[in-house]
Short mmCIF file of C-alpha atoms in Angstrom, two decimals:
data_model
loop_
_atom_site.label_atom_id
_atom_site.label_comp_id
_atom_site.label_asym_id
_atom_site.label_seq_id
_atom_site.Cartn_x
_atom_site.Cartn_y
_atom_site.Cartn_z
CA MET A 1 -5.98 6.20 13.31
CA ASN A 2 -6.93 3.30 10.95
CA THR A 3 -7.67 5.86 8.31
CA ILE A 4 -4.21 7.44 8.68
CA PHE A 5 -2.66 3.97 8.04
CA LEU A 6 -5.16 3.10 5.20
CA ILE A 7 -4.24 6.11 3.32
CA ALA A 8 -0.24 5.82 4.23
CA ARG A 9 -0.36 2.24 2.97
CA LYS A 10 -2.14 3.11 -0.19
CA GLU A 11 0.36 5.86 -0.82
CA ALA A 12 3.35 3.84 -0.17
CA ARG A 13 1.95 0.84 -2.35
CA SER A 14 1.36 3.35 -5.30
CA TYR A 15 5.01 4.21 -5.18
CA LEU A 16 6.07 0.40 -5.50
CA ASN A 17 3.40 -0.05 -8.20
CA THR A 18 4.24 2.68 -10.58
CA SER A 19 6.99 3.42 -12.45
CA TRP A 20 7.38 6.86 -11.16
CA GLY A 21 8.39 5.54 -7.57
CA ILE A 22 10.41 2.61 -9.13
CA SER A 23 12.41 5.33 -11.20
CA ILE A 24 12.91 7.65 -8.31
CA PHE A 25 14.14 4.89 -6.14
CA ALA A 26 16.63 3.62 -8.91
CA ILE A 27 17.97 7.08 -9.78
CA ILE A 28 18.65 8.06 -5.97
CA LEU A 29 20.19 4.80 -5.37
CA LEU A 30 22.48 5.19 -8.53
CA LEU A 31 23.23 8.68 -7.70
CA ASP A 32 24.27 7.86 -4.04
CA GLY A 33 26.43 5.25 -5.39
CA LEU A 34 28.03 7.37 -7.97
CA LEU A 35 28.85 9.92 -5.40
CA PHE A 36 30.14 7.61 -3.03
CA ASN A 37 32.48 5.96 -5.54
CA ALA A 38 33.83 9.23 -6.93
CA PHE A 39 33.83 11.67 -3.88
CA ALA A 40 33.39 9.88 -0.56
CA LEU A 41 36.05 7.12 -1.32
CA GLY A 42 38.34 9.03 -3.58
CA SER A 43 41.70 7.96 -4.79
CA SER A 44 44.04 8.78 -1.74
CA PRO A 45 44.01 6.98 1.53
CA ARG A 46 41.56 8.68 4.09
CA TYR A 47 40.01 7.85 7.68
CA SER A 48 37.14 5.85 7.51
CA ALA A 49 35.27 8.32 9.83
CA ASP A 50 35.75 10.97 7.14
CA VAL A 51 34.50 8.89 4.18
CA LEU A 52 31.45 8.07 6.07
CA GLU A 53 31.15 11.86 6.82
CA ASP A 54 31.30 12.58 3.14
CA PHE A 55 28.77 9.72 2.44
CA PHE A 56 26.19 11.43 4.65
CA TYR A 57 27.11 14.93 3.17
CA PHE A 58 26.12 13.70 -0.47
CA SER A 59 22.94 11.37 1.04
CA SER A 60 21.54 14.47 2.59
CA GLY A 61 21.25 15.92 -0.90
CA THR A 62 19.65 12.91 -2.51
CA THR A 63 17.38 12.46 0.55
CA MET A 64 16.10 16.23 -0.05
CA ILE A 65 15.88 15.55 -3.90
CA ALA A 66 13.88 12.40 -3.46
CA GLY A 67 11.58 13.93 -0.88
CA ILE A 68 10.71 16.77 -3.23
CA LEU A 69 10.13 14.31 -6.03
CA LEU A 70 7.97 11.86 -4.19
CA THR A 71 5.73 14.67 -2.58
CA MET A 72 5.08 16.62 -5.69
CA ARG A 73 2.20 14.09 -6.71
CA LEU A 74 0.82 13.60 -3.30
CA ILE A 75 -1.89 15.94 -3.30
CA ALA A 76 -1.77 18.04 -6.43
CA GLU A 77 -1.99 14.63 -8.72
CA GLU A 78 -5.33 13.96 -6.92
CA ARG A 79 -6.22 17.52 -7.49
CA GLN A 80 -5.59 17.42 -11.09
CA GLN A 81 -7.14 14.07 -11.67
CA GLY A 82 -10.17 14.90 -9.73
CA THR A 83 -9.54 11.85 -7.27
CA ASP A 84 -9.27 14.42 -4.47
CA ALA A 85 -13.25 14.16 -4.42
CA LEU A 86 -13.07 10.86 -3.14
CA LEU A 87 -11.01 11.92 0.03
CA LEU A 88 -12.92 15.24 0.57
CA THR A 89 -16.35 13.64 0.36
CA ALA A 90 -15.11 10.75 2.69
CA PRO A 91 -16.06 11.08 6.43
CA ILE A 92 -12.48 11.66 7.63
CA GLN A 93 -10.61 14.27 9.15
CA GLU A 94 -8.37 16.64 7.06
CA SER A 95 -5.43 15.85 9.47
CA HIS A 96 -6.08 12.13 8.53
CA ILE A 97 -5.65 12.77 5.00
CA VAL A 98 -2.51 14.85 5.49
CA ILE A 99 -0.85 12.66 7.92
CA GLY A 100 -1.66 9.52 5.92
CA LYS A 101 -0.13 11.04 2.88
CA PHE A 102 2.99 12.21 4.70
CA LEU A 103 3.55 8.85 6.39
CA GLY A 104 3.18 6.95 3.09
CA ALA A 105 5.72 9.19 1.18
CA LEU A 106 8.08 9.16 4.16
CA SER A 107 7.93 5.46 4.48
CA PHE A 108 9.03 5.11 0.89
CA LEU A 109 11.88 7.86 1.43
CA LEU A 110 13.21 5.80 4.50
CA LEU A 111 12.95 2.77 2.53
CA ILE A 112 15.18 4.20 -0.15
CA THR A 113 17.42 5.74 2.47
CA PHE A 114 18.04 2.62 4.38
CA THR A 115 18.87 0.73 1.20
CA THR A 116 22.02 2.82 1.11
CA LEU A 117 23.14 0.89 4.07
CA TYR A 118 25.24 -1.49 2.22
CA MET A 119 27.73 1.62 1.58
CA PRO A 120 28.60 2.38 5.30
CA LEU A 121 29.03 -1.60 5.63
CA LEU A 122 31.61 -1.50 2.55
CA ILE A 123 33.46 1.02 4.59
CA GLN A 124 33.29 -1.25 7.75
CA ILE A 125 34.70 -4.06 5.89
CA ASN A 126 37.50 -2.20 4.59
CA GLY A 127 38.23 0.00 7.49
CA LYS A 128 36.82 0.98 10.95
CA VAL A 129 33.89 3.11 11.53
CA SER A 130 31.60 3.46 14.85
CA TRP A 131 28.16 1.95 14.51
CA GLY A 132 27.19 5.18 16.61
CA GLN A 133 28.43 7.49 13.66
CA ILE A 134 26.25 5.17 11.26
CA PHE A 135 23.15 5.21 13.68
CA ALA A 136 23.59 9.18 14.08
CA GLY A 137 23.94 9.64 10.43
CA TYR A 138 20.95 7.71 9.44
CA LEU A 139 18.96 9.43 12.23
CA GLY A 140 20.17 12.58 10.83
CA LEU A 141 18.79 11.56 7.41
CA ALA A 142 15.58 10.36 8.61
CA CYS A 143 14.89 13.47 10.56
CA LEU A 144 15.89 15.88 7.42
CA GLY A 145 13.78 13.29 5.11
CA SER A 146 10.96 14.07 7.31
CA ALA A 147 10.91 17.90 7.49
CA THR A 148 11.59 17.59 3.48
CA VAL A 149 8.69 15.70 3.25
CA ALA A 150 6.39 17.78 5.23
CA ILE A 151 7.53 20.71 3.14
CA GLY A 152 6.86 18.79 -0.03
CA THR A 153 3.39 17.70 1.10
CA PHE A 154 2.69 21.58 1.82
CA GLY A 155 4.01 22.54 -1.57
CA SER A 156 1.83 19.60 -3.13
CA THR A 157 -1.34 20.75 -1.18
CA ILE A 158 -1.14 24.54 -2.35
CA ALA A 159 -0.21 23.71 -6.11
CA LYS A 160 -2.58 23.07 -8.84
CA ASN A 161 -0.32 20.76 -10.61
CA GLN A 162 2.51 18.47 -9.87
CA LEU A 163 5.21 20.69 -11.67
CA SER A 164 4.30 23.82 -9.63
CA ALA A 165 4.27 21.63 -6.42
CA ALA A 166 7.75 20.60 -6.82
CA ILE A 167 8.71 24.20 -7.67
CA THR A 168 7.04 25.52 -4.75
CA SER A 169 8.58 22.87 -2.26
CA ALA A 170 11.98 23.44 -3.73
CA GLY A 171 11.75 27.08 -3.13
CA ILE A 172 10.78 26.88 0.44
CA LEU A 173 13.60 24.18 0.80
CA VAL A 174 16.33 26.50 -0.77
CA LEU A 175 15.15 29.39 1.52
CA PHE A 176 15.73 27.08 4.57
CA LEU A 177 19.19 25.93 2.96
CA LEU A 178 20.33 29.42 2.54
CA GLY A 179 19.60 30.22 6.30
CA TRP A 180 23.28 30.25 6.98
CA LEU A 181 23.80 32.89 4.34
CA LEU A 182 21.09 35.01 5.25
CA GLY A 183 22.36 35.02 8.82
CA LYS A 184 25.52 36.43 7.75
CA VAL A 185 24.21 39.48 5.97
CA THR A 186 21.23 40.74 7.96
CA ALA A 187 21.35 42.30 11.24
CA PRO A 188 20.30 41.30 14.67
CA PRO A 189 17.99 39.81 15.78
CA PHE A 190 17.43 38.36 12.02
CA ASP A 191 20.74 36.96 11.78
CA THR A 192 20.15 34.64 14.92
CA ILE A 193 16.74 33.74 13.43
CA PHE A 194 17.92 32.94 10.00
CA SER A 195 21.06 31.14 11.60
CA TYR A 196 18.78 29.00 13.38
CA LEU A 197 16.53 28.14 10.74
CA ALA A 198 19.87 26.77 8.48
CA PHE A 199 18.19 23.39 7.33
CA PHE A 200 21.56 21.79 6.68
CA ASP A 201 24.39 23.92 7.99
CA LYS A 202 23.55 24.18 11.57
CA HIS A 203 21.25 21.21 12.18
CA PHE A 204 22.65 18.37 9.97
CA GLN A 205 26.04 18.66 10.01
CA PRO A 206 26.46 17.23 13.77
CA PHE A 207 24.77 14.17 12.66
CA MET A 208 27.28 13.49 9.97
CA SER A 209 30.35 13.10 12.53
CA GLY A 210 28.30 11.02 14.73
CA LYS A 211 26.84 13.61 17.12
CA ILE A 212 23.11 13.07 18.04
CA ASN A 213 21.99 16.93 18.63
CA SER A 214 18.48 17.08 20.42
CA GLU A 215 18.21 20.85 19.49
CA ALA A 216 18.59 19.56 15.74
CA ILE A 217 15.96 16.63 16.27
CA VAL A 218 13.56 19.25 17.76
CA PHE A 219 14.10 21.72 15.14
CA TYR A 220 13.33 18.89 12.42
CA CYS A 221 10.18 17.77 14.27
CA SER A 222 9.19 21.40 14.67
CA LEU A 223 9.40 21.89 11.01
CA THR A 224 7.58 18.80 10.03
CA PHE A 225 4.68 19.51 12.41
CA THR A 226 4.46 23.12 11.31
CA PHE A 227 4.18 22.26 7.42
CA LEU A 228 1.76 19.51 8.10
CA LEU A 229 -0.38 21.60 10.27
CA LEU A 230 -0.28 24.39 7.20
CA SER A 231 -1.24 21.70 4.87
CA VAL A 232 -4.18 20.56 7.04
CA ARG A 233 -5.43 24.30 7.22
CA VAL A 234 -5.34 24.53 3.32
CA ILE A 235 -7.47 21.41 3.16
CA GLN A 236 -9.87 22.62 5.87
CA THR A 237 -10.36 25.97 3.98
CA ARG A 238 -10.76 24.05 0.67
CA ARG A 239 -13.34 21.82 1.98
CA GLN A 240 -15.29 24.30 3.83
CA HIS A 241 -15.17 27.23 0.90
CA MET B 1 -35.00 11.38 3.65
CA ILE B 2 -33.27 14.62 2.25
CA GLU B 3 -34.58 18.13 3.56
CA VAL B 4 -32.96 21.21 2.01
CA ARG B 5 -34.01 24.52 3.69
CA ASN B 6 -33.46 28.21 2.31
CA LEU B 7 -30.19 26.73 1.07
CA SER B 8 -27.78 29.59 -0.51
CA ARG B 9 -24.16 29.68 -1.43
CA TYR B 10 -22.17 32.84 -2.14
CA TYR B 11 -18.99 33.35 -4.11
CA GLY B 12 -18.19 36.70 -2.77
CA ASP B 13 -21.25 38.74 -3.65
CA PHE B 14 -22.49 36.39 -6.19
CA ALA B 15 -25.11 34.01 -5.08
CA ALA B 16 -24.81 30.96 -7.01
CA ILE B 17 -27.89 29.38 -5.38
CA SER B 18 -30.32 31.54 -3.24
CA ASN B 19 -33.01 30.32 -1.10
CA ILE B 20 -33.48 26.71 -2.21
CA SER B 21 -35.79 24.33 -0.63
CA PHE B 22 -36.85 21.10 -1.42
CA SER B 23 -37.33 17.57 0.05
CA ILE B 24 -36.76 14.14 -1.27
CA GLN B 25 -38.35 10.94 -0.09
CA GLN B 26 -36.36 7.72 0.25
CA HIS B 27 -35.91 5.61 -2.90
CA GLU B 28 -36.76 8.43 -5.26
CA VAL B 29 -35.02 9.19 -8.37
CA ILE B 30 -34.80 12.88 -8.80
CA GLY B 31 -33.55 14.79 -11.83
CA PHE B 32 -31.82 17.94 -11.39
CA LEU B 33 -32.29 20.24 -14.64
CA GLY B 34 -31.18 23.86 -15.27
CA LEU B 35 -29.12 25.72 -17.96
CA ASN B 36 -25.53 26.20 -17.56
CA GLY B 37 -24.58 28.55 -14.67
CA ALA B 38 -28.12 27.58 -13.14
CA GLY B 39 -26.46 26.51 -9.82
CA LYS B 40 -26.75 22.79 -10.32
CA SER B 41 -23.14 21.77 -9.63
CA THR B 42 -23.02 24.09 -6.69
CA THR B 43 -25.99 22.39 -4.96
CA LEU B 44 -24.79 18.89 -5.78
CA LYS B 45 -21.43 19.79 -4.35
CA ILE B 46 -23.03 21.01 -1.23
CA LEU B 47 -25.15 17.74 -0.96
CA ALA B 48 -22.06 15.81 -1.55
CA GLY B 49 -20.16 17.32 1.41
CA LEU B 50 -17.40 18.81 -1.04
CA LEU B 51 -18.85 22.59 -0.37
CA SER B 52 -20.19 23.89 2.68
CA PRO B 53 -23.61 26.07 2.69
CA SER B 54 -23.34 30.04 2.97
CA ASP B 55 -26.67 29.87 4.30
CA GLY B 56 -29.76 27.58 5.20
CA GLU B 57 -29.79 23.97 6.27
CA VAL B 58 -29.16 20.57 4.64
CA PHE B 59 -30.42 17.32 6.45
CA ILE B 60 -30.10 13.76 5.55
CA ASP B 61 -31.93 11.21 7.74
CA GLY B 62 -31.94 13.91 10.33
CA ILE B 63 -28.23 14.98 10.29
CA ASN B 64 -27.55 18.36 9.79
CA TRP B 65 -24.59 19.31 7.36
CA ILE B 66 -23.37 22.09 9.64
CA ASP B 67 -23.50 20.38 12.88
CA ASN B 68 -21.92 16.99 11.82
CA PRO B 69 -20.52 17.13 8.28
CA ASN B 70 -18.64 13.70 8.49
CA ALA B 71 -21.66 11.96 9.66
CA PHE B 72 -23.48 13.73 6.81
CA ARG B 73 -20.85 12.53 4.26
CA SER B 74 -20.81 9.02 5.46
CA ASN B 75 -24.64 8.97 4.10
CA ILE B 76 -23.66 10.34 0.65
CA GLY B 77 -22.26 8.89 -2.55
CA PHE B 78 -20.91 11.20 -4.92
CA LEU B 79 -20.24 10.49 -8.75
CA PRO B 80 -18.74 13.97 -10.44
CA GLU B 81 -18.94 14.07 -14.38
CA GLU B 82 -15.49 12.69 -14.72
CA PRO B 83 -15.25 9.48 -12.49
CA PRO B 84 -12.66 9.92 -9.86
CA LEU B 85 -10.77 6.73 -9.92
CA TYR B 86 -7.30 5.30 -9.11
CA LYS B 87 -6.45 3.99 -12.27
CA GLU B 88 -3.61 1.73 -11.03
CA MET B 89 -5.88 -0.58 -8.91
CA THR B 90 -8.22 -3.30 -9.67
CA VAL B 91 -11.88 -2.55 -9.55
CA ARG B 92 -12.24 -4.80 -6.26
CA GLU B 93 -9.05 -3.04 -4.95
CA PHE B 94 -10.49 0.41 -5.40
CA LEU B 95 -13.79 -0.60 -3.86
CA ARG B 96 -12.22 -2.03 -0.87
CA TYR B 97 -10.13 0.92 -0.32
CA LEU B 98 -12.98 3.30 -0.49
CA ALA B 99 -15.30 1.15 1.69
CA LYS B 100 -12.67 1.08 4.44
CA LEU B 101 -11.79 4.90 3.93
CA ARG B 102 -15.86 5.44 4.35
CA LYS B 103 -15.78 3.27 7.35
CA TYR B 104 -18.28 0.48 6.12
CA PRO B 105 -18.28 -2.49 8.76
CA HIS B 106 -14.91 -4.55 8.08
CA LYS B 107 -16.48 -7.90 8.17
CA ASP B 108 -19.19 -7.02 5.43
CA ILE B 109 -16.89 -5.30 3.03
CA GLU B 110 -16.21 -8.38 0.85
CA GLN B 111 -19.97 -9.09 0.61
CA ARG B 112 -20.96 -5.60 -0.02
CA ILE B 113 -18.27 -5.38 -2.90
CA GLU B 114 -19.81 -8.53 -4.67
CA THR B 115 -23.36 -7.05 -4.22
CA VAL B 116 -22.11 -3.69 -5.71
CA LEU B 117 -20.27 -5.41 -8.69
CA ILE B 118 -23.61 -7.36 -9.68
CA LEU B 119 -25.89 -4.01 -9.27
CA CYS B 120 -23.48 -2.03 -11.41
CA GLN B 121 -23.18 -4.96 -13.68
CA LEU B 122 -19.42 -5.29 -13.26
CA ALA B 123 -19.20 -8.90 -11.94
CA ASP B 124 -16.94 -9.90 -14.65
CA ARG B 125 -14.60 -7.03 -14.42
CA GLY B 126 -13.79 -7.28 -10.85
CA ASP B 127 -10.16 -8.13 -11.26
CA GLN B 128 -9.28 -6.00 -14.24
CA ILE B 129 -7.17 -2.86 -13.59
CA VAL B 130 -9.21 0.25 -13.81
CA GLU B 131 -7.23 1.77 -16.60
CA GLU B 132 -7.92 -1.00 -18.93
CA LEU B 133 -11.50 -0.42 -18.75
CA SER B 134 -13.67 1.38 -21.54
CA LEU B 135 -15.39 4.73 -20.55
CA GLY B 136 -18.82 3.01 -19.98
CA TYR B 137 -17.34 0.63 -17.65
CA ARG B 138 -15.63 3.36 -15.94
CA LYS B 139 -18.69 5.22 -15.41
CA ARG B 140 -20.04 2.13 -13.87
CA VAL B 141 -17.15 1.77 -11.48
CA GLY B 142 -17.77 5.28 -10.46
CA ILE B 143 -21.19 4.48 -9.63
CA ALA B 144 -19.90 1.58 -7.84
CA GLN B 145 -17.55 3.81 -5.73
CA ALA B 146 -20.47 6.02 -4.92
CA ILE B 147 -22.77 3.25 -3.47
CA VAL B 148 -20.11 0.84 -1.91
CA HIS B 149 -20.69 2.11 1.57
CA LYS B 150 -24.34 1.86 1.14
CA PRO B 151 -25.19 5.56 1.37
CA SER B 152 -28.92 7.07 1.91
CA LEU B 153 -28.29 9.47 -0.87
CA VAL B 154 -26.46 9.05 -4.25
CA VAL B 155 -25.73 12.30 -5.93
CA LEU B 156 -24.71 11.52 -9.81
CA ASP B 157 -23.45 14.49 -11.89
CA GLU B 158 -23.86 14.15 -15.65
CA PRO B 159 -23.65 10.13 -15.23
CA THR B 160 -24.09 9.46 -18.94
CA SER B 161 -22.15 12.17 -20.62
CA GLY B 162 -19.67 11.00 -23.10
CA LEU B 163 -21.26 7.66 -23.67
CA ASP B 164 -22.33 6.06 -26.77
CA PRO B 165 -26.11 5.35 -27.04
CA GLN B 166 -25.94 1.55 -26.06
CA GLN B 167 -23.89 2.61 -23.14
CA MET B 168 -26.37 5.13 -21.94
CA VAL B 169 -29.18 2.50 -22.10
CA GLU B 170 -27.06 0.30 -20.04
CA LEU B 171 -26.13 2.99 -17.62
CA ARG B 172 -29.84 4.06 -17.34
CA GLN B 173 -30.74 0.52 -16.16
CA VAL B 174 -27.98 0.37 -13.38
CA ILE B 175 -29.34 4.13 -12.07
CA ARG B 176 -32.88 2.86 -12.06
CA GLY B 177 -31.52 -0.31 -10.21
CA LEU B 178 -29.88 1.76 -7.53
CA SER B 179 -33.30 3.33 -6.23
CA THR B 180 -33.88 -0.26 -4.67
CA GLU B 181 -31.32 0.86 -1.98
CA ALA B 182 -30.83 4.56 -2.20
CA THR B 183 -32.29 7.80 -3.14
CA VAL B 184 -30.87 8.96 -6.32
CA LEU B 185 -30.31 12.79 -7.35
CA LEU B 186 -28.89 13.20 -10.93
CA SER B 187 -28.32 16.17 -12.94
CA SER B 188 -28.18 16.00 -16.56
CA HIS B 189 -28.44 18.10 -19.88
CA ASN B 190 -29.83 15.12 -21.47
CA LEU B 191 -33.75 15.65 -21.16
CA THR B 192 -34.74 12.30 -22.46
CA GLU B 193 -32.35 10.62 -19.98
CA VAL B 194 -33.87 12.40 -17.35
CA ALA B 195 -37.29 11.72 -18.76
CA GLU B 196 -36.77 7.98 -18.87
CA THR B 197 -34.90 7.70 -15.51
CA CYS B 198 -36.55 9.97 -13.00
CA ASP B 199 -39.54 9.87 -10.87
CA ARG B 200 -39.56 13.51 -10.13
CA LEU B 201 -37.70 16.60 -11.77
CA LEU B 202 -36.25 19.82 -9.92
CA ILE B 203 -35.91 22.77 -12.15
CA LEU B 204 -33.12 25.50 -11.32
CA HIS B 205 -32.80 28.67 -13.18
CA GLU B 206 -30.37 31.54 -12.15
CA GLY B 207 -29.78 30.07 -8.60
CA LYS B 208 -33.31 29.69 -7.82
CA LEU B 209 -35.60 26.55 -7.80
CA ILE B 210 -38.25 27.54 -10.39
CA ALA B 211 -40.41 24.30 -10.47
CA GLU B 212 -40.44 20.79 -9.07
CA GLY B 213 -42.74 17.95 -9.59
CA ASP B 214 -43.37 14.83 -11.85
CA ARG B 215 -43.59 15.18 -15.60
CA ASP B 216 -47.47 15.63 -15.69
CA SER B 217 -47.75 18.03 -12.85
CA LEU B 218 -44.97 20.06 -14.71
CA SER B 219 -46.81 19.95 -18.30
CA LYS B 220 -49.72 21.61 -16.28
CA ARG B 221 -47.61 24.52 -15.54
CA MET B 222 -46.48 24.83 -19.04
CA ASP B 223 -47.26 27.90 -21.16
CA THR B 224 -49.45 26.04 -23.66
CA SER B 225 -50.83 29.05 -25.49
CA LYS B 226 -47.76 28.81 -28.03
CA GLN B 227 -45.94 25.82 -29.74
CA ARG B 228 -43.53 25.46 -32.47
CA ILE B 229 -43.77 23.18 -35.23
CA ASP B 230 -42.07 22.56 -38.77
CA ILE B 231 -44.25 21.81 -41.70
CA LEU B 232 -43.15 20.77 -45.23
CA LEU B 233 -45.46 21.67 -48.00
CA SER B 234 -45.38 21.43 -51.99
CA LYS B 235 -44.61 24.61 -53.69
CA LYS B 236 -47.00 26.38 -55.54
CA GLU B 237 -48.14 29.71 -57.05
CA GLY B 238 -48.64 32.41 -54.40
CA ILE B 239 -48.34 29.97 -51.58
CA LYS B 240 -46.59 32.46 -48.99
CA ASP B 241 -49.59 34.96 -49.43
CA ASP B 242 -51.97 32.14 -48.72
CA ILE B 243 -50.08 30.97 -45.65
CA HIS B 244 -50.22 34.75 -44.22
CA ALA B 245 -53.86 34.53 -44.66
CA LEU B 246 -54.09 31.67 -42.10
CA THR B 247 -55.10 32.27 -38.44
CA GLY B 248 -53.35 31.16 -35.30
CA ILE B 249 -49.79 31.79 -36.69
CA GLU B 250 -47.60 34.17 -34.47
CA HIS B 251 -44.50 33.66 -36.29
CA ILE B 252 -43.32 32.15 -39.49
CA SER B 253 -40.09 31.72 -41.46
CA PHE B 254 -39.56 30.02 -44.73
CA GLU B 255 -36.84 27.51 -45.95
CA GLU B 256 -36.69 26.77 -49.41
CA GLN B 257 -35.95 23.16 -50.60
CA ASP B 258 -36.13 21.68 -54.21
CA GLU B 259 -39.76 21.31 -54.80
CA HIS B 260 -40.72 21.91 -51.28
CA LEU B 261 -41.13 24.58 -48.80
CA LEU B 262 -40.44 24.16 -45.11
CA LEU B 263 -42.10 26.34 -42.75
CA HIS B 264 -41.01 27.11 -39.16
CA LEU B 265 -44.10 28.14 -37.08
CA THR B 266 -44.81 29.59 -33.86
CA ILE B 267 -48.37 28.93 -33.43
CA THR B 268 -51.26 30.08 -30.86
CA CYS B 269 -53.57 27.53 -31.97
CA THR B 270 -53.55 23.68 -31.78
CA THR B 271 -51.50 21.72 -34.29
CA PRO B 272 -54.84 19.78 -35.63
CA GLU B 273 -56.69 23.41 -35.85
CA LEU B 274 -53.78 24.70 -38.36
CA VAL B 275 -53.56 21.55 -40.43
CA SER B 276 -57.26 21.52 -40.83
CA GLN B 277 -57.19 25.00 -42.08
CA MET B 278 -54.18 24.23 -44.42
CA VAL B 279 -56.06 21.26 -46.04
CA GLN B 280 -59.22 23.21 -46.49
CA SER B 281 -57.10 25.99 -48.30
CA GLY B 282 -55.63 23.56 -50.51
CA PHE B 283 -52.21 23.18 -49.18
CA GLU B 284 -50.39 19.60 -50.09
CA ILE B 285 -48.90 18.66 -46.66
CA HIS B 286 -46.10 16.25 -46.74
CA GLN B 287 -44.82 16.33 -43.07
CA VAL B 288 -45.64 17.90 -39.52
CA MET B 289 -42.89 17.94 -37.11
CA PRO B 290 -42.69 19.16 -33.39
CA THR B 291 -39.55 20.90 -33.06
CA GLN B 292 -39.04 19.94 -29.21
CA SER B 293 -40.06 16.90 -27.16
CA GLU B 294 -42.65 17.69 -24.52
CA LEU B 295 -40.03 17.76 -21.72
CA GLU B 296 -37.96 20.49 -23.95
CA GLN B 297 -40.96 22.53 -24.06
CA ILE B 298 -41.79 22.16 -20.45
CA PHE B 299 -38.24 23.01 -19.67
CA LEU B 300 -38.04 25.86 -22.07
CA SER B 301 -41.31 27.29 -21.12
CA LEU B 302 -40.23 27.41 -17.45
CA THR B 303 -37.09 28.91 -17.89
CA GLY B 304 -38.26 31.65 -20.14
CA GLY B 305 -37.10 29.98 -23.40
CA LYS B 306 -33.53 30.75 -23.13
CA GLN B 307 -31.70 28.07 -25.08
#
């Protein structure tokens, strides 16, 4: 357990100590702010709950982008620079490496996500929203972020460099995002399967309006677990062969 | 003690190394020699815990690689040819992180880091960011990370490659110093470095261990019936015919210079015997030069002379 936290802390600190991490932090906050101002607030009078729903809608997009950008370097960069030898020759389990890296990236992503809290608070000052909707929205973003970071970790594990890691992870994510469309154009039983896998449409939208859906939480947790498990297997194979 | 028994490693059908066996005693400094593709890197990666053996066994202090890879890894320190460094950290932070990662007793870490910094001649660089260090210092940090958890075996792959002569001499001192607390196995293309640093040599060729021993015992195995030398002479009328009349020369090539003639010779007699013949025949000799060091001759003789 100590090893996991040691790796996670090192990862999280490396985001804070490098221009890469700080740049992503700044760009995501800027994007969130601009989208909130331009689209969520709008120019005509609206219900506070609708404004908040739009805020979570845009935030889900920036969270996914941040997740891919943060994870592209996780393992691919170590491989590219040869520092993976430090981890692979250490007396630690492959799962500790993967979970440590995952937690490091996720904690930094959550820091970025929760820094946007001032925007819902601005709505609260000028209007009236329920704390439940804010809580549910952020819980949804955390679940979505967790699954994205796990997909990104997997992409970074199988790729030889950071760019191909980002492309691989984004490709997998887009496949899940298009699940709703694939569900419409395929025959049973695939339509049900694809519709269930719809990353955003089926599972995130309820969180935006303040509904906590246990099925969606289970979905995101399962996805996180699956991609972390795949990453562990890839590293095990690399270490043994 | 390190014990390697019938170690083989296959990539598909290709055997990178085949049935290698050797043992290394504590505190020895061992040189690993071989041409490119001889299987040095594969063997080093297995010993470092980066690759698993396809066949055979590797033990370190009685721990078998296959049975307990992580216990095996905790006894190994590895420096690849390119030192793996987290460049954004200071030297101390980097060593502290790796000591924890390799589960060195928490309460002893700070003391150990100071000892390692002194051993690797880095005492005045501990708080410097790794990225700001020269290549020579980065190599030392690479060695420091390999020993920070006090392993029984330190594996160094081409530790002095890319260094200037001054840095090479300093790093050799560091490597010799490591033997006070660990066994050292280093691979190198630099035969001088190996000769000056190692107690014993292991010579790999085409995936097989073809010789092992110290420099003297390997010299005895060398094919001493032939040697290569260069001789610089003054030119004179009919010199080439006179040279062909000498005995003990297996092969000769000539290099014309202004007033001199340079001979590249492979001889089957000794150098003094040939020189004596030449003096008696009236040749004016300016210089006699062996073309290879003793270790190069040993190495080429054992590997069949392939360059």
